[in-house]
Tab-separated table of C-alpha atoms in Angstrom:
chain	number	residue	atom	x	y	z
A	21	MET	CA	0.000	0.000	0.000
A	22	PRO	CA	1.561	3.366	-0.966
A	23	SER	CA	2.593	5.274	2.148
A	24	SER	CA	1.104	8.472	0.698
A	25	THR	CA	-2.419	7.025	0.908
A	26	CYS	CA	-2.166	4.834	4.018
A	27	GLU	CA	-3.874	6.476	6.973
A	28	THR	CA	-2.799	5.452	10.459
A	29	PHE	CA	-3.636	6.364	14.049
A	30	ASP	CA	-2.228	5.782	17.520
A	31	LEU	CA	-3.808	2.971	19.527
A	32	GLY	CA	-2.142	2.438	22.879
A	33	PRO	CA	1.542	1.758	22.113
A	34	PHE	CA	0.861	0.969	18.442
A	35	VAL	CA	0.611	2.917	15.209
A	36	VAL	CA	-1.976	1.046	13.155
A	37	PRO	CA	-3.786	1.417	9.821
A	38	ARG	CA	-7.322	2.745	9.697
A	39	VAL	CA	-8.567	-0.356	7.881
A	40	TRP	CA	-8.222	-3.683	9.734
A	41	THR	CA	-8.818	-7.198	8.502
A	42	GLY	CA	-11.640	-9.012	10.312
A	43	LEU	CA	-11.244	-12.745	10.853
A	44	TRP	CA	-14.769	-13.645	12.007
A	45	GLN	CA	-15.380	-15.506	8.753
A	46	LEU	CA	-12.994	-18.209	9.963
A	47	SER	CA	-15.653	-19.220	12.480
A	48	SER	CA	-17.835	-21.273	10.127
A	49	ASN	CA	-17.921	-22.963	6.741
A	50	ALA	CA	-21.075	-20.934	6.097
A	51	TRP	CA	-18.780	-18.273	4.631
A	52	GLY	CA	-16.921	-20.887	2.581
A	53	SER	CA	-13.678	-22.558	3.542
A	54	ALA	CA	-10.080	-22.516	2.420
A	55	SER	CA	-7.039	-24.457	3.564
A	56	VAL	CA	-4.907	-23.010	6.343
A	57	PRO	CA	-1.930	-22.479	3.973
A	58	LYS	CA	-4.212	-20.485	1.642
A	59	ILE	CA	-5.491	-18.427	4.589
A	60	ARG	CA	-1.937	-17.631	5.700
A	61	LYS	CA	-1.022	-16.634	2.141
A	62	GLY	CA	-4.049	-14.355	2.156
A	63	MET	CA	-2.871	-12.779	5.407
A	64	ARG	CA	0.529	-12.190	3.852
A	65	ARG	CA	-1.042	-10.436	0.869
A	66	TYR	CA	-2.827	-8.071	3.251
A	67	VAL	CA	0.305	-7.346	5.279
A	68	ASP	CA	2.318	-6.709	2.115
A	69	GLN	CA	-0.200	-4.001	1.204
A	70	GLY	CA	-0.057	-2.311	4.609
A	71	TYR	CA	-2.930	-4.027	6.425
A	72	THR	CA	-0.913	-4.876	9.515
A	73	ALA	CA	-3.810	-5.221	11.994
A	74	PHE	CA	-6.099	-8.251	12.283
A	75	ALA	CA	-9.076	-8.692	14.594
A	76	ASP	CA	-11.240	-11.401	16.135
A	77	HIS	CA	-11.134	-14.676	17.953
A	78	TYR	CA	-13.884	-16.853	16.526
A	79	GLY	CA	-13.196	-20.421	15.527
A	80	GLY	CA	-9.527	-20.951	14.774
A	81	ALA	CA	-8.801	-17.268	14.111
A	82	GLU	CA	-6.420	-16.821	17.056
A	83	ILE	CA	-4.510	-20.012	16.287
A	84	ILE	CA	-4.133	-19.329	12.562
A	85	PHE	CA	-3.190	-15.700	13.171
A	86	GLY	CA	-0.622	-16.693	15.802
A	87	GLN	CA	0.973	-19.187	13.441
A	88	PHE	CA	1.081	-16.569	10.708
A	89	LYS	CA	2.515	-13.808	12.882
A	90	ASN	CA	5.274	-16.043	14.227
A	91	SER	CA	6.254	-17.018	10.685
A	92	LEU	CA	7.066	-13.413	9.808
A	93	PRO	CA	10.627	-12.073	9.849
A	94	SER	CA	9.394	-9.120	11.958
A	95	PRO	CA	6.376	-10.357	13.975
A	96	GLY	CA	6.170	-7.104	15.925
A	97	ALA	CA	5.168	-5.245	12.765
A	98	VAL	CA	1.758	-6.970	12.809
A	99	ILE	CA	-0.789	-6.705	15.626
A	100	GLY	CA	-3.694	-8.940	16.532
A	101	ALA	CA	-6.802	-7.866	18.405
A	102	THR	CA	-8.624	-10.654	20.173
A	103	LYS	CA	-11.478	-10.841	22.667
A	104	TRP	CA	-12.421	-12.121	26.058
A	105	CYS	CA	-16.198	-12.464	26.027
A	106	VAL	CA	-18.103	-13.216	29.233
A	107	PHE	CA	-21.612	-14.425	28.430
A	108	LYS	CA	-22.448	-16.300	31.628
A	109	ARG	CA	-22.240	-15.126	35.217
A	110	ILE	CA	-18.803	-15.623	36.704
A	111	ILE	CA	-16.882	-14.362	39.702
A	112	PRO	CA	-13.946	-12.636	38.001
A	113	THR	CA	-11.207	-13.393	40.513
A	114	ARG	CA	-7.656	-12.518	39.590
A	115	SER	CA	-6.915	-16.147	38.741
A	116	VAL	CA	-9.994	-16.403	36.494
A	117	VAL	CA	-9.070	-13.229	34.609
A	118	ARG	CA	-5.439	-14.264	34.328
A	119	ALA	CA	-6.429	-17.687	32.969
A	120	ALA	CA	-8.532	-16.031	30.256
A	121	VAL	CA	-5.604	-13.863	29.193
A	122	ILE	CA	-3.138	-16.756	29.271
A	123	GLU	CA	-5.493	-18.775	27.054
A	124	ARG	CA	-5.475	-15.970	24.494
A	125	MET	CA	-1.667	-15.813	24.623
A	126	GLU	CA	-1.280	-19.574	24.199
A	127	ARG	CA	-3.665	-19.738	21.248
A	128	MET	CA	-1.877	-16.822	19.577
A	129	ARG	CA	1.595	-18.129	20.521
A	130	SER	CA	2.423	-14.766	21.995
A	131	ARG	CA	4.118	-13.487	25.130
A	132	GLN	CA	1.686	-10.582	25.156
A	133	VAL	CA	-1.820	-9.841	23.864
A	134	ASP	CA	-1.613	-6.789	21.594
A	135	LEU	CA	-5.197	-5.613	22.114
A	136	LEU	CA	-7.566	-7.478	24.422
A	137	GLN	CA	-11.165	-6.478	23.744
A	138	PHE	CA	-13.465	-7.211	26.667
A	139	HIS	CA	-17.155	-8.049	26.330
A	140	TRP	CA	-19.513	-8.472	29.301
A	141	GLN	CA	-23.045	-9.656	28.617
A	142	ASP	CA	-25.005	-8.721	31.760
A	143	TYR	CA	-24.800	-5.067	32.742
A	144	SER	CA	-26.793	-5.734	35.914
A	145	ASP	CA	-23.766	-7.666	37.184
A	146	LYS	CA	-21.250	-4.934	37.981
A	147	ASN	CA	-18.399	-7.411	38.221
A	148	TYR	CA	-17.246	-6.160	34.828
A	149	LEU	CA	-15.487	-3.375	36.736
A	150	ALA	CA	-13.603	-5.892	38.885
A	151	ALA	CA	-12.621	-7.859	35.773
A	152	LEU	CA	-11.313	-4.727	34.103
A	153	ASN	CA	-9.275	-3.760	37.148
A	154	TYR	CA	-7.590	-7.175	37.043
A	155	LEU	CA	-6.947	-6.720	33.335
A	156	LEU	CA	-5.192	-3.458	34.164
A	157	GLU	CA	-3.007	-5.295	36.674
A	158	LEU	CA	-2.120	-7.866	34.018
A	159	GLN	CA	-1.325	-5.029	31.647
A	160	ASP	CA	1.101	-3.668	34.249
A	161	GLU	CA	2.677	-7.139	34.360
A	162	GLY	CA	3.235	-6.973	30.612
A	163	LEU	CA	0.745	-9.662	29.585
A	164	ILE	CA	-1.453	-7.159	27.725
A	165	ALA	CA	-0.277	-4.216	25.625
A	166	SER	CA	-3.630	-2.431	25.441
A	167	ILE	CA	-7.216	-2.931	26.604
A	168	GLY	CA	-10.355	-2.242	24.607
A	169	LEU	CA	-14.052	-2.975	24.949
A	170	CYS	CA	-16.447	-4.739	22.603
A	171	ASN	CA	-20.123	-3.832	22.205
A	172	PHE	CA	-20.329	-1.726	25.356
A	173	ASP	CA	-22.962	0.995	25.261
A	174	THR	CA	-22.506	4.708	25.879
A	175	ILE	CA	-23.482	4.698	29.562
A	176	ARG	CA	-21.158	1.832	30.473
A	177	LEU	CA	-18.288	3.175	28.351
A	178	ASP	CA	-18.465	6.472	30.226
A	179	GLU	CA	-18.739	4.691	33.589
A	180	ILE	CA	-15.760	2.419	32.903
A	181	CYS	CA	-13.494	5.150	31.562
A	182	THR	CA	-14.377	7.444	34.462
A	183	GLN	CA	-13.645	4.798	37.089
A	184	LEU	CA	-10.521	3.320	35.498
A	185	GLY	CA	-8.955	6.655	34.627
A	186	PRO	CA	-7.401	8.284	31.554
A	187	GLY	CA	-5.867	5.992	28.978
A	188	ALA	CA	-7.020	2.741	30.582
A	189	ILE	CA	-9.389	1.921	27.708
A	190	VAL	CA	-8.168	2.674	24.196
A	191	SER	CA	-11.056	1.445	22.052
A	192	ASN	CA	-14.603	0.117	21.809
A	193	GLN	CA	-15.566	-2.197	18.947
A	194	VAL	CA	-19.123	-1.458	17.800
A	195	GLN	CA	-21.316	-1.566	14.725
A	196	PHE	CA	-21.294	1.660	12.673
A	197	SER	CA	-22.305	2.343	9.096
A	198	ILE	CA	-24.358	4.659	6.909
A	199	ILE	CA	-27.250	2.325	7.787
A	200	ASP	CA	-26.547	1.983	11.528
A	201	THR	CA	-25.648	5.421	12.868
A	202	ARG	CA	-26.171	4.734	16.576
A	203	PRO	CA	-22.643	5.828	17.628
A	204	LEU	CA	-23.571	9.382	16.610
A	205	HIS	CA	-26.022	9.545	19.529
A	206	GLY	CA	-23.896	9.956	22.661
A	207	MET	CA	-21.113	7.459	21.956
A	208	ALA	CA	-19.175	10.010	19.896
A	209	ASP	CA	-19.217	12.509	22.767
A	210	VAL	CA	-18.044	9.923	25.307
A	211	CYS	CA	-15.214	8.849	22.992
A	212	GLU	CA	-14.124	12.470	22.687
A	213	LYS	CA	-14.334	12.976	26.453
A	214	HIS	CA	-12.120	9.987	27.285
A	215	GLY	CA	-9.878	9.770	24.232
A	216	VAL	CA	-11.338	6.431	23.120
A	217	LYS	CA	-11.402	5.372	19.476
A	218	LEU	CA	-14.083	3.204	17.901
A	219	LEU	CA	-13.128	0.118	15.935
A	220	THR	CA	-16.167	-0.351	13.735
A	221	TYR	CA	-17.631	-3.419	12.095
A	222	GLY	CA	-20.683	-3.847	9.879
A	223	THR	CA	-19.470	-0.811	7.929
A	224	LEU	CA	-20.300	-2.501	4.614
A	225	CYS	CA	-23.370	-4.304	6.019
A	226	GLY	CA	-22.000	-7.726	5.207
A	227	GLY	CA	-21.190	-6.614	1.659
A	228	PHE	CA	-24.567	-5.070	0.802
A	229	LEU	CA	-23.006	-1.607	0.544
A	230	ALA	CA	-21.353	-2.534	-2.735
A	231	ASP	CA	-21.811	-2.029	-6.458
A	232	LYS	CA	-22.989	-5.601	-7.022
A	233	TRP	CA	-26.261	-4.885	-5.173
A	234	LEU	CA	-27.120	-1.705	-7.099
A	235	GLY	CA	-30.178	-2.544	-9.201
A	236	ALA	CA	-30.460	-6.027	-7.712
A	237	PRO	CA	-33.802	-7.363	-6.429
A	238	GLU	CA	-34.250	-7.861	-2.715
A	239	PRO	CA	-32.808	-11.289	-1.885
A	240	ASP	CA	-34.542	-13.991	0.085
A	241	SER	CA	-32.605	-14.657	3.279
A	242	TYR	CA	-32.599	-18.413	2.716
A	243	SER	CA	-32.777	-18.628	-1.063
A	244	GLU	CA	-30.779	-21.393	-2.722
A	245	GLU	CA	-30.262	-19.211	-5.800
A	246	VAL	CA	-28.660	-16.267	-3.989
A	247	LYS	CA	-26.938	-17.778	-0.988
A	248	LEU	CA	-26.409	-15.180	1.699
A	249	THR	CA	-23.713	-15.422	4.345
A	250	PRO	CA	-24.686	-15.267	8.041
A	251	SER	CA	-23.545	-11.636	8.058
A	252	GLN	CA	-25.700	-10.782	5.059
A	253	ARG	CA	-28.804	-12.339	6.613
A	254	LYS	CA	-28.197	-10.240	9.725
A	255	TYR	CA	-27.695	-6.985	7.830
A	256	LEU	CA	-30.556	-7.614	5.402
A	257	ASP	CA	-32.860	-7.605	8.428
A	258	MET	CA	-31.243	-4.362	9.589
A	259	ILE	CA	-31.778	-2.747	6.173
A	260	VAL	CA	-35.375	-3.776	5.448
A	261	LYS	CA	-36.816	-3.987	8.964
A	262	ALA	CA	-34.999	-1.492	11.201
A	263	TRP	CA	-33.630	1.079	8.720
A	264	GLY	CA	-36.193	1.286	5.932
A	265	ASN	CA	-36.914	-0.923	2.927
A	266	TRP	CA	-35.137	-2.302	-0.135
A	267	ASP	CA	-36.380	0.456	-2.469
A	268	LEU	CA	-34.950	3.150	-0.215
A	269	PHE	CA	-31.739	1.143	0.067
A	270	GLN	CA	-31.515	1.145	-3.724
A	271	THR	CA	-31.871	4.931	-3.640
A	272	LEU	CA	-28.975	5.087	-1.176
A	273	LEU	CA	-26.815	2.834	-3.361
A	274	LEU	CA	-27.532	5.041	-6.372
A	275	VAL	CA	-26.490	8.141	-4.426
A	276	LEU	CA	-23.307	6.410	-3.285
A	277	ARG	CA	-22.607	5.358	-6.885
A	278	ARG	CA	-22.899	8.973	-8.073
A	279	ILE	CA	-20.575	10.120	-5.303
A	280	GLY	CA	-18.202	7.321	-6.252
A	281	ASP	CA	-18.211	8.545	-9.842
A	282	ARG	CA	-17.061	11.977	-8.668
A	283	HIS	CA	-14.152	10.475	-6.735
A	284	ASN	CA	-13.443	7.492	-9.029
A	285	ARG	CA	-14.220	5.112	-6.167
A	286	SER	CA	-16.528	2.147	-5.529
A	287	ILE	CA	-19.694	2.215	-3.442
A	288	ALA	CA	-17.841	0.249	-0.757
A	289	ASN	CA	-15.071	2.866	-0.748
A	290	ILE	CA	-17.595	5.681	-0.250
A	291	ALA	CA	-19.383	3.802	2.547
A	292	THR	CA	-16.035	3.146	4.261
A	293	ARG	CA	-14.894	6.752	3.824
A	294	TRP	CA	-18.135	8.032	5.344
A	295	VAL	CA	-17.337	6.135	8.545
A	296	LEU	CA	-13.630	7.041	8.533
A	297	ASP	CA	-14.468	10.739	8.199
A	298	HIS	CA	-15.862	10.677	11.754
A	299	HIS	CA	-13.014	11.770	14.023
A	300	PHE	CA	-13.944	9.394	16.862
A	301	VAL	CA	-13.449	6.379	14.567
A	302	GLY	CA	-10.001	4.846	14.720
A	303	ALA	CA	-10.413	2.063	12.193
A	304	VAL	CA	-12.936	0.168	10.136
A	305	ILE	CA	-12.740	-3.642	10.426
A	306	ILE	CA	-13.575	-5.254	7.094
A	307	GLY	CA	-14.154	-8.997	7.099
A	308	ALA	CA	-12.210	-11.094	4.617
A	309	ARG	CA	-12.815	-14.604	3.373
A	310	LEU	CA	-9.099	-15.265	3.228
A	311	GLY	CA	-8.131	-17.632	0.461
A	312	LEU	CA	-11.592	-17.205	-1.100
A	313	SER	CA	-12.661	-13.598	-1.509
A	314	GLU	CA	-10.231	-10.788	-0.733
A	315	HIS	CA	-10.304	-7.096	-1.599
A	316	PRO	CA	-7.090	-5.493	-0.297
A	317	GLU	CA	-6.526	-3.399	-3.428
A	318	GLU	CA	-10.078	-2.048	-3.440
A	319	ASN	CA	-10.085	-1.417	0.301
A	320	HIS	CA	-7.078	0.878	0.181
A	321	GLN	CA	-8.978	3.097	-2.255
A	322	ALA	CA	-10.895	4.254	0.815
A	323	PHE	CA	-7.803	6.330	1.574
A	324	GLY	CA	-6.544	9.439	-0.177
A	325	PHE	CA	-9.750	11.482	-0.357
A	326	ARG	CA	-12.480	13.010	1.796
A	327	LEU	CA	-16.187	13.372	1.202
A	328	SER	CA	-17.293	16.896	0.362
A	329	SER	CA	-20.151	18.788	1.971
A	330	GLN	CA	-22.108	18.123	-1.234
A	331	ASP	CA	-21.442	14.383	-0.879
A	332	ASN	CA	-22.493	14.326	2.760
A	333	GLU	CA	-25.656	16.299	2.097
A	334	ALA	CA	-26.677	13.885	-0.666
A	335	ILE	CA	-26.246	10.968	1.751
A	336	GLU	CA	-28.045	12.807	4.534
A	337	ALA	CA	-31.008	13.514	2.240
A	338	VAL	CA	-31.562	9.752	1.931
A	339	LEU	CA	-30.982	9.122	5.634
A	340	ARG	CA	-33.657	11.662	6.514
A	341	ARG	CA	-36.142	9.431	4.684
A	342	SER	CA	-35.034	6.376	6.661
A	343	ASN	CA	-35.215	5.326	10.306
A	344	SER	CA	-31.477	5.941	10.635
A	345	ARG	CA	-31.776	8.399	13.489
A	346	THR	CA	-34.326	6.345	15.415
A	347	ILE	CA	-32.690	2.904	15.246
A	348	ILE	CA	-31.194	3.638	18.662
A	349	THR	CA	-34.723	3.708	20.098
A	350	SER	CA	-36.017	0.623	18.265
A	351	ILE	CA	-32.936	-1.598	18.746
A	352	GLY	CA	-31.196	0.103	21.651
A	353	ASP	CA	-27.735	1.585	22.020
A	354	CYS	CA	-24.591	-0.005	20.586
A	355	GLY	CA	-24.403	-3.706	21.396
A	356	ALA	CA	-28.014	-3.972	22.578
A	357	GLU	CA	-28.892	-6.342	19.740
A	358	TYR	CA	-26.605	-8.954	21.307
A	359	ARG	CA	-28.111	-8.689	24.792
């Protein structure tokens, strides 16, 4: 990736690109499958083009990433973000928290977790604060380089950052796109207040925000003719049930195509740039079916330009016709759809 177009930002002790490679598609054959050697070759192609940050822990993602990173001549040039997700009630003693971190390190074959993203399912159980305090202790020991959150809402993000102090939390991974604009309602202000950056997923709505869907009929979620991935089934529901309908979505795609024509970019590039242009966003995480379907060259076209006021107004004119600004009331704040 040419250095003149590669945007980076500071995340804890790291300088990282503003587009990350998401590994959640390694979790299931529903996205298709490739051999591990092909997946590692795919990772290498991304790194060679400047995509030096990978994220997620599903399936064998940690193991495959760890093998890949340790095969590099300079492993420290690549960072991996993983997760510790607590879905059931636990008592997060120091030994329990330490065991979770050690498991991540062993699976990734690493002496230190680059970015540990913490998810806690039940807000009514305030033990998430105790768990985070132990994570900070383990960070002081050198087992963790930086600590982030995953799918925490605005209220809890503010609470955690206030109690743990400046710099304790570097990021929060949440859904954010032209379709799902919930982070604009409070989350942005809290990020600014505490110096937290968002790592966003769902930015391309599982691939629906792309040229291939412009002019296409609304797909059936379980059609055998047009087989949707698990991500696409999820985001199709978001588009046609929570946000608006397929006709309005086609209007949005047409607007994005016209904007893309002005900048010589794809619809996906415009949708990615729209998210990146928000100052509280650190990086967009774009899923890749490594060894099957990869778009590193297209993705880096999201760099090197900014949307104009004319571009943003054209997008906003469509959003005003949608439920974009009220999704936060129908679904709930960031992460609520998983609780």
